[in-house]
Amino acid sequence: MRLSTLLLRAAVLGAVVLSAPVAAHAQQAAAKPAAQPAPEIYFRAPRDGATVPTTFAVEFGLRNYGVAPAGVSLAGTGHFHVLINVEPPAPGVMIPADSLHRHFGGGQIETTLTLAPGTYTLRAVLADHEHKVISRELISRPIRITVRR
Ligand SMILES: [Cu+2]
C-alpha cells in the first residue's frame, strides 16, 4: 500500500518534472527516432549568480529522467541532492549525508535551504535508491549564489 502510494507519487512528480520538455523532445524524436535522449539536471531556482535571503526556495529541474523516493528501486529514476561547496562523488559512489550533502529522499522536486550569509557553489545531483551518483549527466553545472545578511 505504502509502496504503491510512493510509486504513484513518483509517477506524478515525474510527470510534473518532465511535462515541460516533452514537447521540445518530441521534435527531436521526429528528426532522430533512434536517439536515446540524454538526461539533464539543473536548478530552476535559484538562478546562477542570484542573491538570496538566508532561507530560500530551491526548485530542481530534470529532463529525460524520473524522480522516485530513496529506497524505491525503479530504473530510470532517482532523488535529488544539493551539494554545497563540495565536488560531487564519481558515478557509482554513495553521496555522504552531512551538512554539505543534502538529500531529498522523499522525492521532493522543490524545497527550501537555510544557509549562513556568504557565497556558495551549489550542485544538484540525482542519485539512485542507494544514494549512489548515477552518471555525470545527472550532476548539474555548478551555480554560484550569495546569501545576504
Ligand atoms: Cu540520497
XYZ file of C-alpha atoms and ligand atoms in Angstrom:
150
model
C 0.000 0.000 0.000
C 2.668 2.441 1.059
C 4.975 1.411 -1.770
C 2.254 1.767 -4.378
C 1.373 5.179 -2.999
C 5.023 6.210 -3.273
C 5.283 4.872 -6.802
C 2.147 6.713 -7.834
C 3.516 9.864 -6.280
C 6.807 9.336 -8.084
C 4.977 8.914 -11.368
C 3.027 12.112 -10.776
C 6.153 14.006 -9.780
C 7.974 12.648 -12.808
C 5.165 13.842 -14.994
C 5.348 17.298 -13.459
C 9.101 17.488 -13.867
C 9.098 16.082 -17.356
C 5.990 17.744 -18.762
C 7.625 20.956 -19.985
C 10.453 19.375 -22.018
C 8.259 16.713 -23.601
C 7.114 18.925 -26.470
C 10.672 20.023 -27.291
C 11.848 16.464 -27.087
C 9.089 15.235 -29.379
C 10.522 17.414 -32.158
C 13.970 15.918 -31.677
C 12.496 12.428 -31.691
C 10.817 13.100 -35.034
C 14.141 14.102 -36.568
C 16.153 11.314 -34.945
C 13.836 8.492 -33.925
C 16.540 6.104 -32.683
C 18.377 8.601 -30.477
C 18.219 7.995 -26.728
C 17.697 11.420 -25.161
C 20.393 12.453 -22.715
C 19.209 13.236 -19.199
C 19.790 16.722 -17.846
C 19.619 18.133 -14.324
C 19.595 21.800 -13.400
C 18.347 24.384 -10.911
C 15.128 26.138 -11.853
C 15.767 28.237 -8.723
C 17.842 29.885 -7.533
C 19.411 31.224 -10.712
C 23.165 31.227 -11.190
C 24.522 34.452 -9.681
C 21.415 35.109 -7.567
C 21.459 36.871 -4.217
C 19.049 35.213 -1.806
C 17.922 35.539 1.834
C 19.203 33.049 4.435
C 16.176 30.814 3.791
C 15.432 30.466 0.095
C 13.464 28.314 -2.299
C 15.169 25.615 -4.326
C 13.428 24.136 -7.382
C 15.008 21.270 -9.237
C 14.769 20.687 -12.974
C 15.156 17.338 -14.699
C 14.776 16.217 -18.309
C 14.594 12.706 -19.699
C 14.751 11.041 -16.296
C 12.326 10.321 -13.447
C 12.041 11.029 -9.730
C 11.352 8.398 -7.072
C 11.872 8.448 -3.306
C 15.068 6.989 -1.811
C 14.787 3.250 -1.288
C 12.493 2.758 -4.279
C 14.426 0.860 -6.941
C 12.925 1.898 -10.279
C 15.005 2.016 -13.453
C 15.412 5.498 -14.847
C 14.646 7.290 -11.585
C 16.479 8.834 -8.643
C 16.164 11.505 -5.972
C 17.677 14.953 -5.738
C 20.596 16.167 -3.651
C 22.170 19.565 -3.184
C 25.937 19.629 -2.759
C 27.256 22.752 -1.085
C 30.828 23.897 -1.803
C 31.995 20.324 -2.444
C 32.904 18.318 -5.525
C 30.425 15.578 -6.425
C 31.406 11.933 -5.898
C 32.117 9.858 -9.004
C 29.304 7.866 -10.615
C 28.590 4.738 -8.573
C 29.803 6.312 -5.337
C 27.360 6.929 -2.483
C 26.697 10.554 -1.565
C 27.513 11.194 2.109
C 24.774 12.574 4.357
C 26.008 15.692 6.154
C 25.538 19.454 6.163
C 27.297 19.815 2.791
C 25.400 16.946 1.125
C 21.637 17.395 1.465
C 19.375 14.515 0.483
C 15.773 14.910 -0.640
C 14.841 11.270 -0.302
C 11.123 11.922 -0.207
C 11.216 12.556 -3.949
C 10.925 16.327 -3.470
C 11.279 18.472 -6.574
C 11.316 21.677 -4.571
C 12.426 22.575 -1.068
C 13.961 25.360 0.993
C 17.526 25.694 2.193
C 18.833 27.824 5.028
C 22.457 28.942 4.808
C 24.536 31.496 6.691
C 25.393 34.695 4.800
C 28.204 34.184 2.311
C 28.919 32.888 -1.174
C 28.251 29.309 -2.143
C 28.681 26.952 -5.042
C 25.731 24.568 -5.351
C 25.286 21.477 -7.477
C 22.140 19.433 -7.915
C 22.811 15.719 -8.189
C 20.367 12.917 -8.897
C 21.314 9.645 -7.199
C 19.736 6.212 -7.199
C 17.740 4.444 -4.487
C 21.008 3.738 -2.611
C 22.180 7.380 -2.870
C 24.806 6.470 -5.462
C 25.603 9.005 -8.184
C 24.048 7.706 -11.404
C 26.064 9.430 -14.128
C 27.943 12.633 -14.944
C 24.906 13.822 -16.891
C 22.889 13.769 -13.665
C 25.251 16.211 -11.947
C 24.244 19.807 -12.645
C 26.550 22.588 -13.698
C 27.575 24.468 -10.548
C 25.731 27.665 -9.685
C 27.141 30.458 -7.526
C 24.831 32.232 -5.123
C 25.236 34.906 -2.484
C 23.281 34.602 0.750
C 22.708 38.074 2.114
C 22.549 39.118 5.733
Cu 20.194 10.452 -1.189
